[in-house]
Amino acid sequence: MSSTATNPATIPGSLRGGVTNAAHQPDLTGNLAPVADEIDVADLAVTGELPAALRGSFVRNGPNPLYEPIGRYNMLDGDGMVHGITIADGRASYRNRWVRSRGLLAEVALGRAIYPGLGNVMDFPDRSLTGDAGPVKNVANTHVIRHAGKWLALWEGGLPTEITPELDTVGEHDFGGRLRGSMTAHPRIDPRTGELLCFAYSLFPPYLRYFVVDATGELVHSVELDLPAPVMMHDFVITEDHAVFLDSPIVFNIESLGHGPMVSWRPENGTRLGVMPRRGGASDITWYEIEPGHVQHFWSGWADGDRIELCGSRFDAPDFGIDSEAPLDVSVADPTPGRPARFWIDLARGDAGWEPIDDLGGDFNRINDAYNGVRVRWLYLSAFIQPGRRIGDFDTIVKYDETDGSRTLWTAGPHGHVGETVFAADPDGTAEDDGWLLNVVYDDQRDASDLVVLDARDVAAGPVATVHLPRRVPFGFHANWFAAD
Ligand SMILES: [Fe+2]
């Protein structure tokens, strides 16, 4: 295995940000504003008691632009920053680092931004500015996973970026040259086989690629799949035997890229679920038409005889407009958030459909990852229950019982803003919910962030421990728990 390592001599020891948001971009205000530096702080203050069995690192990725952005900024554009909270022996420490992408290093060399955001993605910077860093910056800002001993920061528009447990950047990882192009930020790790199952979409044919990385980190299976149109596909599920894809009509506007909305919702194109054996190819996939809709994040999927079930937050009609020409003063609030839903495919009968689980708006769907690919009972969601909240501005952590849709929850209050919930298993436990839920919660009154630890067995009881972070953590995307060996 090899990584396309960034030359360590070009990696600055520490970076200092310079974003002032002089242009008043909505995605740089409030707790979307980036933090300006990288810090290490040990022995954080804790209210309550961190469980002795909770040993490892909570790591969260998200956008944190280093320089004042060029043109219209969308939070999808920001340079990746990983925030790590390491816990052992009842104590916690914090560290944050920018992912030093090749594009970011080219900008550091010039002391300013040179890459435009997705809204102007076709305005490629001049090669004399980027050098070998390429025409598009791989911001590596979406997720972080651990597989085959490597920590990988993920962004669906490019290769994974390897980082160390100390959060230093190693460089882009192409699986020994076997992965060309991009990789989803939502691969699935099968906890039974250790395989990493992945897909990647492309704006140009082939529109979809699927590949499997074995437990040792070797890319062992890669196939091209046909789609009628280039779509923004964000997540998928696996069962013990299948890969299941959602082809929903968030279609790239190829003709108007860079001067108008990047994608359009085209329900007339239809919505389909595709089922394929995990080592299959294009001729092995079967598509099942369902009512138009979109799922950005699934909890999980599983097979029960001839029936496949998958759960996620379903949008009737998502609005992911990424538009360089949209006025800055328009709220991006989406009036129809995703809501928990169960999809089913009957392989014997040859049909598929969906049904609602609940009516709460929410996302950041997570499970105990030891149950990826098999039936799960407990589903964790970040939701908003207070009126007036923007989509994505969650206030509540919900635990659903998948068998009957009942829920228990903990609310962070009118000034609390919760991120993604991550399940950390209790090493001494045996039940699916034996463990803790970790979540970085921002308090807009104190302008501060905490790592909140809930007992997954009793979410409504509130935090068993609250780790007070030494600085606010800007709103971001996905997180993971990497248990200590
Ligand atoms: Fe995501």
PDB file of N, CA and C in Angstrom, residues 394-480:
ATOM      1  N   PHE A 394     -29.391  21.241  14.704  1.00  0.00           N
ATOM      2  CA  PHE A 394     -30.115  20.289  15.536  1.00  0.00           C
ATOM      3  C   PHE A 394     -30.000  20.655  17.018  1.00  0.00           C
ATOM      4  N   ASP A 395     -31.020  20.289  17.784  1.00  0.00           N
ATOM      5  CA  ASP A 395     -31.000  20.578  19.219  1.00  0.00           C
ATOM      6  C   ASP A 395     -31.168  19.331  20.084  1.00  0.00           C
ATOM      7  N   THR A 396     -31.379  18.187  19.453  1.00  0.00           N
ATOM      8  CA  THR A 396     -31.822  17.009  20.207  1.00  0.00           C
ATOM      9  C   THR A 396     -31.153  15.731  19.703  1.00  0.00           C
ATOM     10  N   ILE A 397     -30.805  14.865  20.634  1.00  0.00           N
ATOM     11  CA  ILE A 397     -30.298  13.533  20.297  1.00  0.00           C
ATOM     12  C   ILE A 397     -31.429  12.532  20.553  1.00  0.00           C
ATOM     13  N   VAL A 398     -31.768  11.767  19.524  1.00  0.00           N
ATOM     14  CA  VAL A 398     -32.899  10.839  19.605  1.00  0.00           C
ATOM     15  C   VAL A 398     -32.383   9.408  19.483  1.00  0.00           C
ATOM     16  N   LYS A 399     -32.966   8.528  20.289  1.00  0.00           N
ATOM     17  CA  LYS A 399     -32.720   7.096  20.165  1.00  0.00           C
ATOM     18  C   LYS A 399     -34.043   6.431  19.793  1.00  0.00           C
ATOM     19  N   TYR A 400     -34.077   5.827  18.606  1.00  0.00           N
ATOM     20  CA  TYR A 400     -35.282   5.128  18.158  1.00  0.00           C
ATOM     21  C   TYR A 400     -35.148   3.635  18.388  1.00  0.00           C
ATOM     22  N   ASP A 401     -36.287   3.039  18.729  1.00  0.00           N
ATOM     23  CA  ASP A 401     -36.414   1.587  18.705  1.00  0.00           C
ATOM     24  C   ASP A 401     -36.992   1.245  17.330  1.00  0.00           C
ATOM     25  N   GLU A 402     -36.177   0.662  16.465  1.00  0.00           N
ATOM     26  CA  GLU A 402     -36.593   0.418  15.089  1.00  0.00           C
ATOM     27  C   GLU A 402     -37.800  -0.516  15.017  1.00  0.00           C
ATOM     28  N   THR A 403     -37.970  -1.367  16.028  1.00  0.00           N
ATOM     29  CA  THR A 403     -39.028  -2.373  15.951  1.00  0.00           C
ATOM     30  C   THR A 403     -40.418  -1.752  16.061  1.00  0.00           C
ATOM     31  N   ASP A 404     -40.531  -0.605  16.778  1.00  0.00           N
ATOM     32  CA  ASP A 404     -41.867   0.001  16.897  1.00  0.00           C
ATOM     33  C   ASP A 404     -41.867   1.509  16.688  1.00  0.00           C
ATOM     34  N   GLY A 405     -40.706   2.090  16.367  1.00  0.00           N
ATOM     35  CA  GLY A 405     -40.640   3.523  16.083  1.00  0.00           C
ATOM     36  C   GLY A 405     -40.699   4.400  17.325  1.00  0.00           C
ATOM     37  N   SER A 406     -40.722   3.786  18.517  1.00  0.00           N
ATOM     38  CA  SER A 406     -40.767   4.609  19.737  1.00  0.00           C
ATOM     39  C   SER A 406     -39.425   5.279  19.951  1.00  0.00           C
ATOM     40  N   ARG A 407     -39.439   6.411  20.681  1.00  0.00           N
ATOM     41  CA  ARG A 407     -38.208   7.174  20.817  1.00  0.00           C
ATOM     42  C   ARG A 407     -38.014   7.672  22.239  1.00  0.00           C
ATOM     43  N   THR A 408     -36.769   7.797  22.610  1.00  0.00           N
ATOM     44  CA  THR A 408     -36.384   8.543  23.805  1.00  0.00           C
ATOM     45  C   THR A 408     -35.403   9.601  23.342  1.00  0.00           C
ATOM     46  N   LEU A 409     -35.310  10.690  24.087  1.00  0.00           N
ATOM     47  CA  LEU A 409     -34.445  11.761  23.594  1.00  0.00           C
ATOM     48  C   LEU A 409     -33.876  12.608  24.724  1.00  0.00           C
ATOM     49  N   TRP A 410     -32.824  13.323  24.359  1.00  0.00           N
ATOM     50  CA  TRP A 410     -32.228  14.338  25.230  1.00  0.00           C
ATOM     51  C   TRP A 410     -32.078  15.609  24.419  1.00  0.00           C
ATOM     52  N   THR A 411     -32.538  16.722  24.990  1.00  0.00           N
ATOM     53  CA  THR A 411     -32.499  17.998  24.293  1.00  0.00           C
ATOM     54  C   THR A 411     -31.464  18.912  24.931  1.00  0.00           C
ATOM     55  N   ALA A 412     -30.694  19.570  24.067  1.00  0.00           N
ATOM     56  CA  ALA A 412     -29.622  20.449  24.541  1.00  0.00           C
ATOM     57  C   ALA A 412     -30.132  21.817  24.941  1.00  0.00           C
ATOM     58  N   GLY A 413     -31.432  22.085  24.780  1.00  0.00           N
ATOM     59  CA  GLY A 413     -32.005  23.339  25.227  1.00  0.00           C
ATOM     60  C   GLY A 413     -31.994  24.413  24.155  1.00  0.00           C
ATOM     61  N   PRO A 414     -32.605  25.572  24.466  1.00  0.00           N
ATOM     62  CA  PRO A 414     -32.767  26.611  23.444  1.00  0.00           C
ATOM     63  C   PRO A 414     -31.443  27.178  22.936  1.00  0.00           C
ATOM     64  N   HIS A 415     -30.385  27.073  23.713  1.00  0.00           N
ATOM     65  CA  HIS A 415     -29.090  27.613  23.272  1.00  0.00           C
ATOM     66  C   HIS A 415     -28.123  26.516  22.829  1.00  0.00           C
ATOM     67  N   GLY A 416     -28.595  25.271  22.808  1.00  0.00           N
ATOM     68  CA  GLY A 416     -27.728  24.152  22.466  1.00  0.00           C
ATOM     69  C   GLY A 416     -27.870  23.747  21.010  1.00  0.00           C
ATOM     70  N   HIS A 417     -26.764  23.356  20.405  1.00  0.00           N
ATOM     71  CA  HIS A 417     -26.731  22.939  19.000  1.00  0.00           C
ATOM     72  C   HIS A 417     -25.914  21.659  18.930  1.00  0.00           C
ATOM     73  N   VAL A 418     -26.562  20.548  18.596  1.00  0.00           N
ATOM     74  CA  VAL A 418     -25.868  19.265  18.639  1.00  0.00           C
ATOM     75  C   VAL A 418     -25.342  18.895  17.254  1.00  0.00           C
ATOM     76  N   GLY A 419     -24.247  18.174  17.250  1.00  0.00           N
ATOM     77  CA  GLY A 419     -23.658  17.675  16.014  1.00  0.00           C
ATOM     78  C   GLY A 419     -24.035  16.227  15.796  1.00  0.00           C
ATOM     79  N   GLU A 420     -23.128  15.481  15.192  1.00  0.00           N
ATOM     80  CA  GLU A 420     -23.412  14.068  14.932  1.00  0.00           C
ATOM     81  C   GLU A 420     -23.144  13.238  16.178  1.00  0.00           C
ATOM     82  N   THR A 421     -24.053  12.305  16.446  1.00  0.00           N
ATOM     83  CA  THR A 421     -23.869  11.371  17.549  1.00  0.00           C
ATOM     84  C   THR A 421     -23.009  10.196  17.095  1.00  0.00           C
ATOM     85  N   VAL A 422     -22.047   9.848  17.924  1.00  0.00           N
ATOM     86  CA  VAL A 422     -21.208   8.692  17.634  1.00  0.00           C
ATOM     87  C   VAL A 422     -21.353   7.699  18.778  1.00  0.00           C
ATOM     88  N   PHE A 423     -21.526   6.434  18.429  1.00  0.00           N
ATOM     89  CA  PHE A 423     -21.674   5.384  19.441  1.00  0.00           C
ATOM     90  C   PHE A 423     -20.306   4.816  19.790  1.00  0.00           C
ATOM     91  N   ALA A 424     -19.981   4.834  21.074  1.00  0.00           N
ATOM     92  CA  ALA A 424     -18.741   4.219  21.573  1.00  0.00           C
ATOM     93  C   ALA A 424     -19.131   3.012  22.406  1.00  0.00           C
ATOM     94  N   ALA A 425     -18.766   1.834  21.939  1.00  0.00           N
ATOM     95  CA  ALA A 425     -19.180   0.608  22.616  1.00  0.00           C
ATOM     96  C   ALA A 425     -18.480   0.466  23.966  1.00  0.00           C
ATOM     97  N   ASP A 426     -19.242  -0.064  24.937  1.00  0.00           N
ATOM     98  CA  ASP A 426     -18.654  -0.432  26.226  1.00  0.00           C
ATOM     99  C   ASP A 426     -17.938  -1.767  26.020  1.00  0.00           C
ATOM    100  N   PRO A 427     -16.624  -1.816  26.194  1.00  0.00           N
ATOM    101  CA  PRO A 427     -15.901  -3.076  25.938  1.00  0.00           C
ATOM    102  C   PRO A 427     -16.348  -4.211  26.857  1.00  0.00           C
ATOM    103  N   ASP A 428     -17.001  -3.866  27.962  1.00  0.00           N
ATOM    104  CA  ASP A 428     -17.491  -4.896  28.878  1.00  0.00           C
ATOM    105  C   ASP A 428     -18.947  -5.260  28.601  1.00  0.00           C
ATOM    106  N   GLY A 429     -19.556  -4.640  27.584  1.00  0.00           N
ATOM    107  CA  GLY A 429     -20.975  -4.851  27.326  1.00  0.00           C
ATOM    108  C   GLY A 429     -21.217  -5.931  26.288  1.00  0.00           C
ATOM    109  N   THR A 430     -22.465  -6.367  26.190  1.00  0.00           N
ATOM    110  CA  THR A 430     -22.839  -7.366  25.190  1.00  0.00           C
ATOM    111  C   THR A 430     -24.051  -6.935  24.375  1.00  0.00           C
ATOM    112  N   ALA A 431     -24.921  -6.096  24.957  1.00  0.00           N
ATOM    113  CA  ALA A 431     -26.127  -5.663  24.249  1.00  0.00           C
ATOM    114  C   ALA A 431     -25.775  -4.602  23.206  1.00  0.00           C
ATOM    115  N   GLU A 432     -26.657  -4.467  22.204  1.00  0.00           N
ATOM    116  CA  GLU A 432     -26.406  -3.514  21.114  1.00  0.00           C
ATOM    117  C   GLU A 432     -26.221  -2.090  21.626  1.00  0.00           C
ATOM    118  N   ASP A 433     -26.940  -1.734  22.686  1.00  0.00           N
ATOM    119  CA  ASP A 433     -26.836  -0.362  23.183  1.00  0.00           C
ATOM    120  C   ASP A 433     -25.982  -0.251  24.439  1.00  0.00           C
ATOM    121  N   ASP A 434     -25.133  -1.232  24.692  1.00  0.00           N
ATOM    122  CA  ASP A 434     -24.164  -1.125  25.792  1.00  0.00           C
ATOM    123  C   ASP A 434     -23.031  -0.213  25.338  1.00  0.00           C
ATOM    124  N   GLY A 435     -23.109   1.041  25.717  1.00  0.00           N
ATOM    125  CA  GLY A 435     -22.078   1.990  25.313  1.00  0.00           C
ATOM    126  C   GLY A 435     -22.524   3.413  25.571  1.00  0.00           C
ATOM    127  N   TRP A 436     -21.819   4.340  24.946  1.00  0.00           N
ATOM    128  CA  TRP A 436     -22.081   5.763  25.198  1.00  0.00           C
ATOM    129  C   TRP A 436     -22.264   6.489  23.875  1.00  0.00           C
ATOM    130  N   LEU A 437     -23.039   7.558  23.939  1.00  0.00           N
ATOM    131  CA  LEU A 437     -23.234   8.429  22.782  1.00  0.00           C
ATOM    132  C   LEU A 437     -22.411   9.695  23.003  1.00  0.00           C
ATOM    133  N   LEU A 438     -21.553  10.003  22.050  1.00  0.00           N
ATOM    134  CA  LEU A 438     -20.679  11.172  22.149  1.00  0.00           C
ATOM    135  C   LEU A 438     -21.130  12.201  21.118  1.00  0.00           C
ATOM    136  N   ASN A 439     -21.162  13.456  21.528  1.00  0.00           N
ATOM    137  CA  ASN A 439     -21.657  14.497  20.628  1.00  0.00           C
ATOM    138  C   ASN A 439     -21.038  15.834  21.032  1.00  0.00           C
ATOM    139  N   VAL A 440     -20.502  16.569  20.082  1.00  0.00           N
ATOM    140  CA  VAL A 440     -20.012  17.921  20.365  1.00  0.00           C
ATOM    141  C   VAL A 440     -21.194  18.892  20.284  1.00  0.00           C
ATOM    142  N   VAL A 441     -21.480  19.541  21.388  1.00  0.00           N
ATOM    143  CA  VAL A 441     -22.630  20.436  21.504  1.00  0.00           C
ATOM    144  C   VAL A 441     -22.132  21.872  21.675  1.00  0.00           C
ATOM    145  N   TYR A 442     -22.645  22.764  20.839  1.00  0.00           N
ATOM    146  CA  TYR A 442     -22.267  24.183  20.906  1.00  0.00           C
ATOM    147  C   TYR A 442     -23.320  24.956  21.678  1.00  0.00           C
ATOM    148  N   ASP A 443     -22.879  25.802  22.608  1.00  0.00           N
ATOM    149  CA  ASP A 443     -23.777  26.646  23.394  1.00  0.00           C
ATOM    150  C   ASP A 443     -23.621  28.075  22.883  1.00  0.00           C
ATOM    151  N   ASP A 444     -24.687  28.623  22.275  1.00  0.00           N
ATOM    152  CA  ASP A 444     -24.545  29.936  21.643  1.00  0.00           C
ATOM    153  C   ASP A 444     -24.543  31.081  22.657  1.00  0.00           C
ATOM    154  N   GLN A 445     -24.915  30.820  23.908  1.00  0.00           N
ATOM    155  CA  GLN A 445     -24.820  31.865  24.933  1.00  0.00           C
ATOM    156  C   GLN A 445     -23.397  32.006  25.447  1.00  0.00           C
ATOM    157  N   ARG A 446     -22.756  30.874  25.670  1.00  0.00           N
ATOM    158  CA  ARG A 446     -21.376  30.898  26.169  1.00  0.00           C
ATOM    159  C   ARG A 446     -20.369  30.966  25.028  1.00  0.00           C
ATOM    160  N   ASP A 447     -20.826  30.808  23.785  1.00  0.00           N
ATOM    161  CA  ASP A 447     -19.935  30.708  22.619  1.00  0.00           C
ATOM    162  C   ASP A 447     -18.843  29.669  22.898  1.00  0.00           C
ATOM    163  N   ALA A 448     -19.298  28.484  23.344  1.00  0.00           N
ATOM    164  CA  ALA A 448     -18.361  27.431  23.752  1.00  0.00           C
ATOM    165  C   ALA A 448     -18.942  26.077  23.368  1.00  0.00           C
ATOM    166  N   SER A 449     -18.057  25.098  23.254  1.00  0.00           N
ATOM    167  CA  SER A 449     -18.480  23.744  22.886  1.00  0.00           C
ATOM    168  C   SER A 449     -18.085  22.751  23.970  1.00  0.00           C
ATOM    169  N   ASP A 450     -18.914  21.727  24.116  1.00  0.00           N
ATOM    170  CA  ASP A 450     -18.647  20.643  25.050  1.00  0.00           C
ATOM    171  C   ASP A 450     -18.755  19.313  24.312  1.00  0.00           C
ATOM    172  N   LEU A 451     -18.005  18.324  24.778  1.00  0.00           N
ATOM    173  CA  LEU A 451     -18.266  16.956  24.341  1.00  0.00           C
ATOM    174  C   LEU A 451     -19.203  16.339  25.373  1.00  0.00           C
ATOM    175  N   VAL A 452     -20.425  16.049  24.932  1.00  0.00           N
ATOM    176  CA  VAL A 452     -21.434  15.493  25.825  1.00  0.00           C
ATOM    177  C   VAL A 452     -21.418  13.972  25.710  1.00  0.00           C
ATOM    178  N   VAL A 453     -21.408  13.289  26.854  1.00  0.00           N
ATOM    179  CA  VAL A 453     -21.388  11.825  26.894  1.00  0.00           C
ATOM    180  C   VAL A 453     -22.686  11.351  27.529  1.00  0.00           C
ATOM    181  N   LEU A 454     -23.513  10.672  26.733  1.00  0.00           N
ATOM    182  CA  LEU A 454     -24.755  10.094  27.253  1.00  0.00           C
ATOM    183  C   LEU A 454     -24.577   8.588  27.371  1.00  0.00           C
ATOM    184  N   ASP A 455     -25.268   7.996  28.339  1.00  0.00           N
ATOM    185  CA  ASP A 455     -25.323   6.542  28.404  1.00  0.00           C
ATOM    186  C   ASP A 455     -26.355   6.089  27.371  1.00  0.00           C
ATOM    187  N   ALA A 456     -25.931   5.312  26.386  1.00  0.00           N
ATOM    188  CA  ALA A 456     -26.841   4.925  25.300  1.00  0.00           C
ATOM    189  C   ALA A 456     -28.035   4.129  25.818  1.00  0.00           C
ATOM    190  N   ARG A 457     -27.895   3.498  26.981  1.00  0.00           N
ATOM    191  CA  ARG A 457     -28.986   2.702  27.539  1.00  0.00           C
ATOM    192  C   ARG A 457     -30.061   3.583  28.153  1.00  0.00           C
ATOM    193  N   ASP A 458     -29.702   4.841  28.455  1.00  0.00           N
ATOM    194  CA  ASP A 458     -30.655   5.743  29.103  1.00  0.00           C
ATOM    195  C   ASP A 458     -30.387   7.174  28.644  1.00  0.00           C
ATOM    196  N   VAL A 459     -30.770   7.456  27.410  1.00  0.00           N
ATOM    197  CA  VAL A 459     -30.483   8.748  26.792  1.00  0.00           C
ATOM    198  C   VAL A 459     -31.182   9.881  27.554  1.00  0.00           C
ATOM    199  N   ALA A 460     -32.404   9.632  27.989  1.00  0.00           N
ATOM    200  CA  ALA A 460     -33.205  10.690  28.619  1.00  0.00           C
ATOM    201  C   ALA A 460     -32.610  11.140  29.950  1.00  0.00           C
ATOM    202  N   ALA A 461     -31.754  10.331  30.547  1.00  0.00           N
ATOM    203  CA  ALA A 461     -31.164  10.696  31.841  1.00  0.00           C
ATOM    204  C   ALA A 461     -30.209  11.871  31.726  1.00  0.00           C
ATOM    205  N   GLY A 462     -29.810  12.215  30.508  1.00  0.00           N
ATOM    206  CA  GLY A 462     -28.886  13.337  30.339  1.00  0.00           C
ATOM    207  C   GLY A 462     -27.447  12.897  30.486  1.00  0.00           C
ATOM    208  N   PRO A 463     -26.511  13.830  30.332  1.00  0.00           N
ATOM    209  CA  PRO A 463     -25.099  13.463  30.260  1.00  0.00           C
ATOM    210  C   PRO A 463     -24.587  12.793  31.537  1.00  0.00           C
ATOM    211  N   VAL A 464     -23.802  11.731  31.355  1.00  0.00           N
ATOM    212  CA  VAL A 464     -23.041  11.182  32.487  1.00  0.00           C
ATOM    213  C   VAL A 464     -21.758  11.971  32.661  1.00  0.00           C
ATOM    214  N   ALA A 465     -21.305  12.597  31.576  1.00  0.00           N
ATOM    215  CA  ALA A 465     -20.115  13.450  31.664  1.00  0.00           C
ATOM    216  C   ALA A 465     -20.215  14.514  30.574  1.00  0.00           C
ATOM    217  N   THR A 466     -19.687  15.680  30.881  1.00  0.00           N
ATOM    218  CA  THR A 466     -19.589  16.761  29.904  1.00  0.00           C
ATOM    219  C   THR A 466     -18.153  17.269  29.937  1.00  0.00           C
ATOM    220  N   VAL A 467     -17.465  17.108  28.797  1.00  0.00           N
ATOM    221  CA  VAL A 467     -16.074  17.567  28.698  1.00  0.00           C
ATOM    222  C   VAL A 467     -16.102  18.988  28.142  1.00  0.00           C
ATOM    223  N   HIS A 468     -15.563  19.919  28.891  1.00  0.00           N
ATOM    224  CA  HIS A 468     -15.588  21.324  28.473  1.00  0.00           C
ATOM    225  C   HIS A 468     -14.381  21.593  27.580  1.00  0.00           C
ATOM    226  N   LEU A 469     -14.655  21.830  26.310  1.00  0.00           N
ATOM    227  CA  LEU A 469     -13.571  21.985  25.339  1.00  0.00           C
ATOM    228  C   LEU A 469     -12.953  23.376  25.479  1.00  0.00           C
ATOM    229  N   PRO A 470     -11.654  23.471  25.162  1.00  0.00           N
ATOM    230  CA  PRO A 470     -10.953  24.737  25.394  1.00  0.00           C
ATOM    231  C   PRO A 470     -11.299  25.815  24.385  1.00  0.00           C
ATOM    232  N   ARG A 471     -12.091  25.465  23.381  1.00  0.00           N
ATOM    233  CA  ARG A 471     -12.511  26.443  22.381  1.00  0.00           C
ATOM    234  C   ARG A 471     -13.762  25.916  21.695  1.00  0.00           C
ATOM    235  N   ARG A 472     -14.521  26.826  21.069  1.00  0.00           N
ATOM    236  CA  ARG A 472     -15.694  26.359  20.357  1.00  0.00           C
ATOM    237  C   ARG A 472     -15.249  25.541  19.146  1.00  0.00           C
ATOM    238  N   VAL A 473     -16.066  24.561  18.804  1.00  0.00           N
ATOM    239  CA  VAL A 473     -15.838  23.748  17.607  1.00  0.00           C
ATOM    240  C   VAL A 473     -16.874  24.177  16.571  1.00  0.00           C
ATOM    241  N   PRO A 474     -16.449  24.741  15.448  1.00  0.00           N
ATOM    242  CA  PRO A 474     -17.435  25.187  14.456  1.00  0.00           C
ATOM    243  C   PRO A 474     -18.319  24.033  13.981  1.00  0.00           C
ATOM    244  N   PHE A 475     -19.540  24.361  13.556  1.00  0.00           N
ATOM    245  CA  PHE A 475     -20.412  23.318  12.996  1.00  0.00           C
ATOM    246  C   PHE A 475     -19.679  22.616  11.857  1.00  0.00           C
ATOM    247  N   GLY A 476     -19.856  21.306  11.803  1.00  0.00           N
ATOM    248  CA  GLY A 476     -19.151  20.553  10.775  1.00  0.00           C
ATOM    249  C   GLY A 476     -19.960  19.354  10.339  1.00  0.00           C
ATOM    250  N   PHE A 477     -19.263  18.345   9.925  1.00  0.00           N
ATOM    251  CA  PHE A 477     -19.948  17.190   9.357  1.00  0.00           C
ATOM    252  C   PHE A 477     -19.795  15.966  10.267  1.00  0.00           C
ATOM    253  N   HIS A 478     -19.034  14.966   9.835  1.00  0.00           N
ATOM    254  CA  HIS A 478     -19.124  13.669  10.492  1.00  0.00           C
ATOM    255  C   HIS A 478     -17.984  13.401  11.473  1.00  0.00           C
ATOM    256  N   ALA A 479     -18.259  12.463  12.367  1.00  0.00           N
ATOM    257  CA  ALA A 479     -17.328  12.146  13.444  1.00  0.00           C
ATOM    258  C   ALA A 479     -17.253  10.626  13.602  1.00  0.00           C
ATOM    259  N   ASN A 480     -16.250  10.193  14.327  1.00  0.00           N
ATOM    260  CA  ASN A 480     -16.127   8.779  14.637  1.00  0.00           C
ATOM    261  C   ASN A 480     -15.458   8.604  15.991  1.00  0.00           C
TER     262      ASN A 480
END
